[in-house]
Amino acid sequence: MAAGKPHAVAGEAHLHAPDQEQLRTAASVFALLADPTRLHLLWLLARGEADVTALTAASGAPRPAVSQHLAKLRLAGLVHARREGRRAVYALRDGHLRRLVTEALSHADHQVTGEPWHP
């Protein structure tokens, strides 16, 4: 993108038709988001970095389950971890995923509460 040009919004940035690899990759992200515990962990990480102990406490899921879900998310490239002493601190890989999780939960909120949809 040229200097001085504004960043394209997501809808404008990908106007070309997706190829099969892009569709498979996007579908695999949605498959990972389909698990409520993983979605909750991603929502927590969308709010900021956290270690397994903090994610376990905030999610209410058993520690082994949290660790397994984080491993899947890390292998899929959706989160990354950095070492802080003996702890691994997890974070979302990028803003696209943060927005995707936020939008999915906002969509669900409209369905659950019956609040009017946005145009």
Coordinates of C-alpha atoms in Angstrom, one line a residue:
M1 CA 0.0 0.0 0.0
A2 CA 1.4 3.4 -0.9
A3 CA 2.5 5.8 1.8
G4 CA -0.2 8.3 2.7
K5 CA -3.0 6.1 1.5
P6 CA -5.5 5.0 4.1
H7 CA -5.7 1.3 5.0
A8 CA -8.5 -0.5 3.2
V9 CA -11.3 -1.9 5.3
A10 CA -11.8 -5.6 5.3
G11 CA -14.8 -5.6 2.9
E12 CA -12.8 -3.5 0.4
A13 CA -9.5 -5.3 0.8
H14 CA -10.7 -8.7 -0.5
L15 CA -13.0 -7.9 -3.4
H16 CA -11.5 -10.7 -5.5
A17 CA -13.1 -14.1 -5.5
P18 CA -11.4 -16.4 -2.9
D19 CA -9.6 -19.5 -4.3
Q20 CA -10.1 -23.0 -2.8
E21 CA -7.1 -22.7 -0.5
Q22 CA -8.4 -19.4 1.0
L23 CA -11.8 -21.0 1.5
R24 CA -10.4 -24.1 3.1
T25 CA -8.2 -22.0 5.4
A26 CA -11.1 -19.7 6.4
A27 CA -13.3 -22.7 7.0
S28 CA -10.7 -24.2 9.3
V29 CA -10.7 -21.0 11.3
F30 CA -14.5 -21.2 11.7
A31 CA -14.2 -24.9 12.7
L32 CA -11.8 -23.9 15.5
L33 CA -14.2 -21.1 16.6
A34 CA -17.1 -23.6 16.7
D35 CA -16.0 -24.9 20.1
P36 CA -17.5 -22.7 22.9
T37 CA -14.4 -23.1 25.2
R38 CA -12.0 -22.1 22.4
L39 CA -14.2 -19.2 21.4
H40 CA -14.3 -18.1 25.1
L41 CA -10.5 -18.3 25.3
L42 CA -10.1 -16.3 22.1
W43 CA -12.5 -13.7 23.5
L44 CA -10.4 -13.5 26.6
L45 CA -7.3 -13.1 24.6
A46 CA -8.9 -10.4 22.5
R47 CA -9.0 -8.4 25.7
G48 CA -5.3 -8.9 26.3
E49 CA -2.5 -11.4 26.9
A50 CA -2.9 -14.1 29.5
D51 CA -1.2 -17.2 30.8
V52 CA -2.9 -20.6 31.3
T53 CA -3.6 -19.9 35.0
A54 CA -5.5 -16.7 34.2
L55 CA -7.3 -18.2 31.3
T56 CA -8.4 -21.2 33.4
A57 CA -9.7 -19.0 36.1
A58 CA -11.5 -16.6 33.7
S59 CA -13.0 -19.4 31.6
G60 CA -14.0 -21.8 34.3
A61 CA -12.7 -24.7 32.1
P62 CA -10.4 -27.3 33.6
R63 CA -6.7 -26.5 33.2
P64 CA -5.9 -29.5 31.0
A65 CA -8.7 -28.6 28.7
V66 CA -7.5 -25.0 28.5
S67 CA -3.9 -26.2 27.7
Q68 CA -5.2 -28.5 25.0
H69 CA -7.3 -25.8 23.4
L70 CA -4.4 -23.4 23.4
A71 CA -2.2 -26.0 21.8
K72 CA -4.7 -26.4 19.0
L73 CA -5.0 -22.7 18.5
R74 CA -1.3 -22.3 18.5
L75 CA -0.8 -25.1 16.0
A76 CA -3.4 -23.4 13.8
G77 CA -1.5 -20.1 14.0
L78 CA -4.3 -18.2 15.7
V79 CA -2.5 -17.5 18.9
H80 CA 1.2 -17.3 19.8
A81 CA 3.0 -17.7 23.1
R82 CA 6.0 -16.0 24.6
R83 CA 8.0 -17.1 27.7
E84 CA 8.0 -15.1 30.8
G85 CA 10.2 -17.1 33.2
R86 CA 8.4 -20.4 33.6
R87 CA 5.1 -19.1 32.3
A88 CA 3.8 -19.1 28.7
V89 CA 1.9 -15.9 28.0
Y90 CA -0.6 -16.2 25.1
A91 CA -1.9 -13.6 22.7
L92 CA -4.0 -13.4 19.5
R93 CA -1.9 -13.5 16.4
D94 CA -3.6 -10.6 14.7
G95 CA -6.4 -8.0 14.6
H96 CA -8.4 -9.9 12.0
L97 CA -9.1 -12.7 14.5
R98 CA -9.9 -10.2 17.2
R99 CA -12.5 -8.5 15.0
L100 CA -13.9 -11.9 13.8
V101 CA -14.4 -13.1 17.4
T102 CA -15.9 -9.8 18.5
E103 CA -18.3 -9.7 15.5
A104 CA -19.3 -13.3 16.0
L105 CA -20.2 -12.6 19.6
S106 CA -22.0 -9.4 18.7
H107 CA -24.0 -11.3 16.1
A108 CA -24.9 -13.9 18.8
D109 CA -25.9 -11.1 21.2
H110 CA -28.5 -9.9 18.7
Q111 CA -29.9 -13.4 18.3
V112 CA -30.0 -14.1 22.0
T113 CA -31.4 -10.7 23.1
G114 CA -33.6 -9.9 20.1
E115 CA -32.0 -6.5 19.8
P116 CA -32.5 -5.1 16.3
W117 CA -29.9 -5.9 13.6
H118 CA -27.6 -3.3 12.2
P119 CA -28.1 -2.4 8.5

